[in-house]
Each structure stands twice: as structure tokens, then as C-alpha cells.
Amino acid sequence: MKDIIEINNLNKSFGEVKAVDDLSFRVKEGELFAFLGINGAGKSTTINIMCAQLSKDSGNITIDGYDLDKSADKIKSKLGVVFQSSVLDSALSVYDNLQSRAALYGIVGEDFKKRIFELAKMLEFEDLLKRTVGKLSGGQRRRIDIARALLHKPKILILDEPTTGLDPQTRKILWGVISELRKSENMTVFLTTHYMEEASEADFVVIIDSGKIAAEGTPLQLKNTYTGDFVTIYGIDEDTVKGFGFEYEKIRDAYRLLVPDTKAATELILKNPSVFVDYEITKGKMDDVFLSVTGKSLIGGNEK
């Protein structure tokens, strides 16, 4: 797979604050790329520079083979962006919002009608076309935001915390559509999220802290590097657990041990076959990775 986004030595400061500090990374075509960090880590600044909405201090950005400094308009035509805050006009209907946006891409007349009904079916908003955007629920509005970003069939979809505060049904619809577009159109998805279960589905993850990369890799690589495995044992007494010599915690009717890796878990079980009658082994989660890397956790969209 080729690199569709290349960022080299990107820098951006606001006064004394270095929002982006010598940042370099690659995104491969067709992948789901997760770009993680607490609020203020530099995520939105990087995205705004990529979208040519904010000037950089130094560095190079190449998107789909085009240099941002020379071909910003070409790059904008390749991108579909869903920002944290909705950019729809509350006073207009859903249809009028999408029609005015489509016109900017030269999608008019029958071409527009065909595209809007494709998107309405895909994102399940056929019954909302005549409704004023200001009267939509948060979940309904988010579906229209996504449709707006997809009107011109972008090669890269940038999702800046797209599901924060959404109900489970809407989140399921959105991820279903995104998954289908990645399969059918090889669309690249650049995601920022506070929901670590979404990040765990990514092909590649970059975690930034204070404008710098703090860790990067596939979810499995990051879990293996920054967390151990958890062994949960049922029907056991605490003295036996203590004897294993691993950090542990009591959870309901079981004890959960933190072991360095799957190999250590296997060795522990093989050495104590009479004890390990009812147990399970689980990998650490992306939440554990994020906490280990940054010393901070993200819960429900809030920094803790």
C-alpha cells in the first residue's frame, strides 16, 4: 500500500506554546488511521494545517502525491472533513444544506439528486430531507455532517471526534457506512476519537502528547509494548493469588492478575494446573496503552 498522507517535521507554535513539535508520520491508502491525544495535544492543529485552514511554521505535507504548499486546492478536493462542531446552517433544510455544499464541487442537477438519495439511503435520513437542520437531534445532525463530507466521494475522510455524545444506534450506523466505504472505494479514514474501543479497530495508531509522537504502532503492537495480559481466576483464595507474585486486584467473585505477556500467563497456568480450573486471559485495552504512554486517561471524551 502506498502512503497517501506524508507529514515530515511539522511545526506550529502559538506564541510560546508549541502546538505541533517536529511531527512526522505516514498514513497508508485505504487504512483506518487513529490519531490520539488529550485535548490540547495538537490533534486539531495538525488537521487544520492538513486542510489548509491554518498555516504551518515549517515542515512538509504531501497528500495523495500533492505538496500542500503548491497544490492546496487539489488537496482540498481529495478531503472530506467532519469537524467536532457541526458546520451546517441551522436555518436551512437538510436538502438545501447539502445542495449548496454540492454546488461548490460542481455537483448539480440530476447528479446532485442521485448523490443525495444515495447518501440518504446509506445514512438513513430519507425522512429528514425537508426538515430544518436546527430541529434535528444531535445524532441526526451528525449523519448530515457525514453526508456533507461524502458528497464529492473524497479519497480521504477526516473524522475529528465524530461520535462524541452520540447514541449507540447512530454510532453503529456511522461505523457501518465508514466500513462499507473503505471496502467499496478504498477510502482512507483519518480518525481522532476519545473512544478507545474505536481506536482499537484502527490499522495503525499514533498517540501524540504536547505536539510530539509519544507512541505509534498497530493496536496489537501497542498493547504488547505498553500493557501486559490479564489473567482472571475464579474460585480461588487470596493467599494463593498472593503466592503467584504478580500485581492483582479483587473483582466480584474473582481475582485479576496483571502478567507481563501471554508467555508469562501460559507458564503460570502450566505450573499451577490444580488452581487454574476456571479462568480467562485477556489482553490489555487501548485505554491501558493510552494511560501508560501519556500518564493520562480518556473517559467519555474528558481528560482525567
mmCIF file of N, CA and C in Angstrom, residues 211-266:
data_model
loop_
_atom_site.group_PDB
_atom_site.id
_atom_site.type_symbol
_atom_site.label_atom_id
_atom_site.label_comp_id
_atom_site.label_asym_id
_atom_site.label_seq_id
_atom_site.Cartn_x
_atom_site.Cartn_y
_atom_site.Cartn_z
ATOM 1 N N GLY A 211 2.211 17.828 21.330
ATOM 2 C CA GLY A 211 2.642 18.072 19.960
ATOM 3 C C GLY A 211 3.652 17.109 19.397
ATOM 4 N N LYS A 212 4.091 16.122 20.208
ATOM 5 C CA LYS A 212 5.083 15.140 19.753
ATOM 6 C C LYS A 212 4.492 13.741 19.778
ATOM 7 N N ILE A 213 5.049 12.850 18.939
ATOM 8 C CA ILE A 213 4.606 11.456 18.977
ATOM 9 C C ILE A 213 5.144 10.795 20.239
ATOM 10 N N ALA A 214 4.212 10.247 21.020
ATOM 11 C CA ALA A 214 4.593 9.548 22.248
ATOM 12 C C ALA A 214 4.671 8.043 22.020
ATOM 13 N N ALA A 215 3.882 7.541 21.059
ATOM 14 C CA ALA A 215 3.898 6.110 20.720
ATOM 15 C C ALA A 215 3.192 5.918 19.391
ATOM 16 N N GLU A 216 3.554 4.860 18.663
ATOM 17 C CA GLU A 216 2.885 4.538 17.413
ATOM 18 C C GLU A 216 3.023 3.060 17.113
ATOM 19 N N GLY A 217 2.045 2.524 16.367
ATOM 20 C CA GLY A 217 2.072 1.114 16.004
ATOM 21 C C GLY A 217 0.657 0.608 15.777
ATOM 22 N N THR A 218 0.529 -0.679 15.474
ATOM 23 C CA THR A 218 -0.807 -1.267 15.394
ATOM 24 C C THR A 218 -1.338 -1.400 16.817
ATOM 25 N N PRO A 219 -2.663 -1.524 16.983
ATOM 26 C CA PRO A 219 -3.192 -1.710 18.335
ATOM 27 C C PRO A 219 -2.536 -2.886 19.064
ATOM 28 N N LEU A 220 -2.300 -3.996 18.351
ATOM 29 C CA LEU A 220 -1.682 -5.163 18.988
ATOM 30 C C LEU A 220 -0.248 -4.860 19.412
ATOM 31 N N GLN A 221 0.513 -4.195 18.548
ATOM 32 C CA GLN A 221 1.891 -3.826 18.910
ATOM 33 C C GLN A 221 1.913 -2.937 20.151
ATOM 34 N N LEU A 222 0.997 -1.975 20.197
ATOM 35 C CA LEU A 222 0.954 -1.054 21.335
ATOM 36 C C LEU A 222 0.550 -1.774 22.622
ATOM 37 N N LYS A 223 -0.411 -2.675 22.504
ATOM 38 C CA LYS A 223 -0.839 -3.436 23.691
ATOM 39 C C LYS A 223 0.305 -4.315 24.200
ATOM 40 N N ASN A 224 1.016 -4.956 23.269
ATOM 41 C CA ASN A 224 2.127 -5.825 23.681
ATOM 42 C C ASN A 224 3.275 -5.032 24.292
ATOM 43 N N THR A 225 3.450 -3.786 23.829
ATOM 44 C CA THR A 225 4.561 -2.962 24.322
ATOM 45 C C THR A 225 4.229 -2.272 25.642
ATOM 46 N N TYR A 226 3.006 -1.764 25.754
ATOM 47 C CA TYR A 226 2.687 -0.876 26.883
ATOM 48 C C TYR A 226 1.763 -1.461 27.937
ATOM 49 N N THR A 227 1.205 -2.643 27.684
ATOM 50 C CA THR A 227 0.379 -3.286 28.719
ATOM 51 C C THR A 227 0.735 -4.763 28.768
ATOM 52 N N GLY A 228 0.353 -5.408 29.843
ATOM 53 C CA GLY A 228 0.525 -6.847 29.929
ATOM 54 C C GLY A 228 -0.779 -7.547 29.579
ATOM 55 N N ASP A 229 -0.858 -8.821 29.967
ATOM 56 C CA ASP A 229 -2.104 -9.575 29.849
ATOM 57 C C ASP A 229 -2.750 -9.640 31.227
ATOM 58 N N PHE A 230 -4.038 -9.842 31.231
ATOM 59 C CA PHE A 230 -4.758 -10.013 32.485
ATOM 60 C C PHE A 230 -5.259 -11.452 32.582
ATOM 61 N N VAL A 231 -4.979 -12.097 33.698
ATOM 62 C CA VAL A 231 -5.492 -13.438 33.953
ATOM 63 C C VAL A 231 -6.516 -13.326 35.077
ATOM 64 N N THR A 232 -7.750 -13.676 34.776
ATOM 65 C CA THR A 232 -8.815 -13.634 35.778
ATOM 66 C C THR A 232 -9.101 -15.059 36.242
ATOM 67 N N ILE A 233 -8.982 -15.301 37.558
ATOM 68 C CA ILE A 233 -9.174 -16.647 38.119
ATOM 69 C C ILE A 233 -10.388 -16.636 39.044
ATOM 70 N N TYR A 234 -11.252 -17.610 38.847
ATOM 71 C CA TYR A 234 -12.461 -17.743 39.666
ATOM 72 C C TYR A 234 -12.268 -18.877 40.679
ATOM 73 N N GLY A 235 -12.966 -18.748 41.814
ATOM 74 C CA GLY A 235 -12.953 -19.815 42.825
ATOM 75 C C GLY A 235 -11.592 -20.048 43.438
ATOM 76 N N ILE A 236 -10.932 -18.978 43.854
ATOM 77 C CA ILE A 236 -9.589 -19.075 44.424
ATOM 78 C C ILE A 236 -9.483 -18.152 45.627
ATOM 79 N N ASP A 237 -8.632 -18.496 46.594
ATOM 80 C CA ASP A 237 -8.486 -17.634 47.768
ATOM 81 C C ASP A 237 -7.321 -16.664 47.573
ATOM 82 N N GLU A 238 -7.349 -15.577 48.346
ATOM 83 C CA GLU A 238 -6.379 -14.504 48.145
ATOM 84 C C GLU A 238 -4.953 -14.924 48.479
ATOM 85 N N ASP A 239 -4.786 -15.806 49.470
ATOM 86 C CA ASP A 239 -3.426 -16.247 49.832
ATOM 87 C C ASP A 239 -2.744 -16.943 48.658
ATOM 88 N N THR A 240 -3.511 -17.745 47.917
ATOM 89 C CA THR A 240 -2.955 -18.433 46.745
ATOM 90 C C THR A 240 -2.540 -17.413 45.681
ATOM 91 N N VAL A 241 -3.399 -16.412 45.488
ATOM 92 C CA VAL A 241 -3.119 -15.365 44.499
ATOM 93 C C VAL A 241 -1.841 -14.620 44.869
ATOM 94 N N LYS A 242 -1.710 -14.278 46.157
ATOM 95 C CA LYS A 242 -0.504 -13.571 46.617
ATOM 96 C C LYS A 242 0.755 -14.364 46.304
ATOM 97 N N GLY A 243 0.659 -15.678 46.416
ATOM 98 C CA GLY A 243 1.802 -16.551 46.213
ATOM 99 C C GLY A 243 2.343 -16.537 44.791
ATOM 100 N N PHE A 244 1.534 -16.075 43.843
ATOM 101 C CA PHE A 244 1.991 -16.028 42.453
ATOM 102 C C PHE A 244 2.998 -14.905 42.220
ATOM 103 N N GLY A 245 2.970 -13.874 43.072
ATOM 104 C CA GLY A 245 3.952 -12.791 42.970
ATOM 105 C C GLY A 245 3.663 -11.746 41.912
ATOM 106 N N PHE A 246 2.424 -11.710 41.407
ATOM 107 C CA PHE A 246 2.056 -10.697 40.418
ATOM 108 C C PHE A 246 1.106 -9.677 41.039
ATOM 109 N N GLU A 247 1.099 -8.484 40.463
ATOM 110 C CA GLU A 247 0.125 -7.466 40.884
ATOM 111 C C GLU A 247 -1.286 -7.997 40.602
ATOM 112 N N TYR A 248 -2.219 -7.763 41.511
ATOM 113 C CA TYR A 248 -3.571 -8.296 41.308
ATOM 114 C C TYR A 248 -4.613 -7.372 41.928
ATOM 115 N N GLU A 249 -5.865 -7.603 41.553
ATOM 116 C CA GLU A 249 -6.986 -6.891 42.179
ATOM 117 C C GLU A 249 -8.165 -7.846 42.302
ATOM 118 N N LYS A 250 -8.992 -7.609 43.341
ATOM 119 C CA LYS A 250 -10.195 -8.433 43.516
ATOM 120 C C LYS A 250 -11.316 -7.826 42.693
ATOM 121 N N ILE A 251 -12.005 -8.629 41.895
ATOM 122 C CA ILE A 251 -13.172 -8.161 41.140
ATOM 123 C C ILE A 251 -14.315 -9.149 41.358
ATOM 124 N N ARG A 252 -15.363 -8.684 41.985
ATOM 125 C CA ARG A 252 -16.532 -9.515 42.284
ATOM 126 C C ARG A 252 -16.115 -10.857 42.894
ATOM 127 N N ASP A 253 -16.361 -11.954 42.184
ATOM 128 C CA ASP A 253 -16.058 -13.285 42.729
ATOM 129 C C ASP A 253 -14.776 -13.861 42.129
ATOM 130 N N ALA A 254 -13.824 -12.984 41.794
ATOM 131 C CA ALA A 254 -12.591 -13.451 41.159
ATOM 132 C C ALA A 254 -11.433 -12.525 41.516
ATOM 133 N N TYR A 255 -10.247 -12.954 41.123
ATOM 134 C CA TYR A 255 -9.053 -12.117 41.235
ATOM 135 C C TYR A 255 -8.467 -11.954 39.837
ATOM 136 N N ARG A 256 -8.007 -10.733 39.542
ATOM 137 C CA ARG A 256 -7.421 -10.455 38.231
ATOM 138 C C ARG A 256 -5.958 -10.103 38.402
ATOM 139 N N LEU A 257 -5.086 -10.896 37.767
ATOM 140 C CA LEU A 257 -3.644 -10.690 37.848
ATOM 141 C C LEU A 257 -3.139 -10.002 36.587
ATOM 142 N N LEU A 258 -2.187 -9.094 36.781
ATOM 143 C CA LEU A 258 -1.501 -8.470 35.645
ATOM 144 C C LEU A 258 -0.172 -9.183 35.443
ATOM 145 N N VAL A 259 -0.016 -9.825 34.263
ATOM 146 C CA VAL A 259 1.229 -10.525 33.949
ATOM 147 C C VAL A 259 1.880 -9.837 32.746
ATOM 148 N N PRO A 260 3.199 -9.983 32.578
ATOM 149 C CA PRO A 260 3.894 -9.220 31.529
ATOM 150 C C PRO A 260 3.409 -9.507 30.112
ATOM 151 N N ASP A 261 3.101 -10.772 29.816
ATOM 152 C CA ASP A 261 2.700 -11.119 28.450
ATOM 153 C C ASP A 261 2.024 -12.487 28.443
ATOM 154 N N THR A 262 1.599 -12.935 27.271
ATOM 155 C CA THR A 262 0.886 -14.210 27.154
ATOM 156 C C THR A 262 1.791 -15.382 27.535
ATOM 157 N N LYS A 263 3.078 -15.280 27.219
ATOM 158 C CA LYS A 263 4.034 -16.344 27.576
ATOM 159 C C LYS A 263 4.076 -16.531 29.092
ATOM 160 N N ALA A 264 4.128 -15.410 29.834
ATOM 161 C CA ALA A 264 4.163 -15.493 31.301
ATOM 162 C C ALA A 264 2.859 -16.084 31.834
ATOM 163 N N ALA A 265 1.750 -15.723 31.213
ATOM 164 C CA ALA A 265 0.451 -16.268 31.635
ATOM 165 C C ALA A 265 0.422 -17.778 31.429
ATOM 166 N N THR A 266 0.915 -18.232 30.273
ATOM 167 C CA THR A 266 0.925 -19.674 29.967
ATOM 168 C C THR A 266 1.795 -20.435 30.961
#
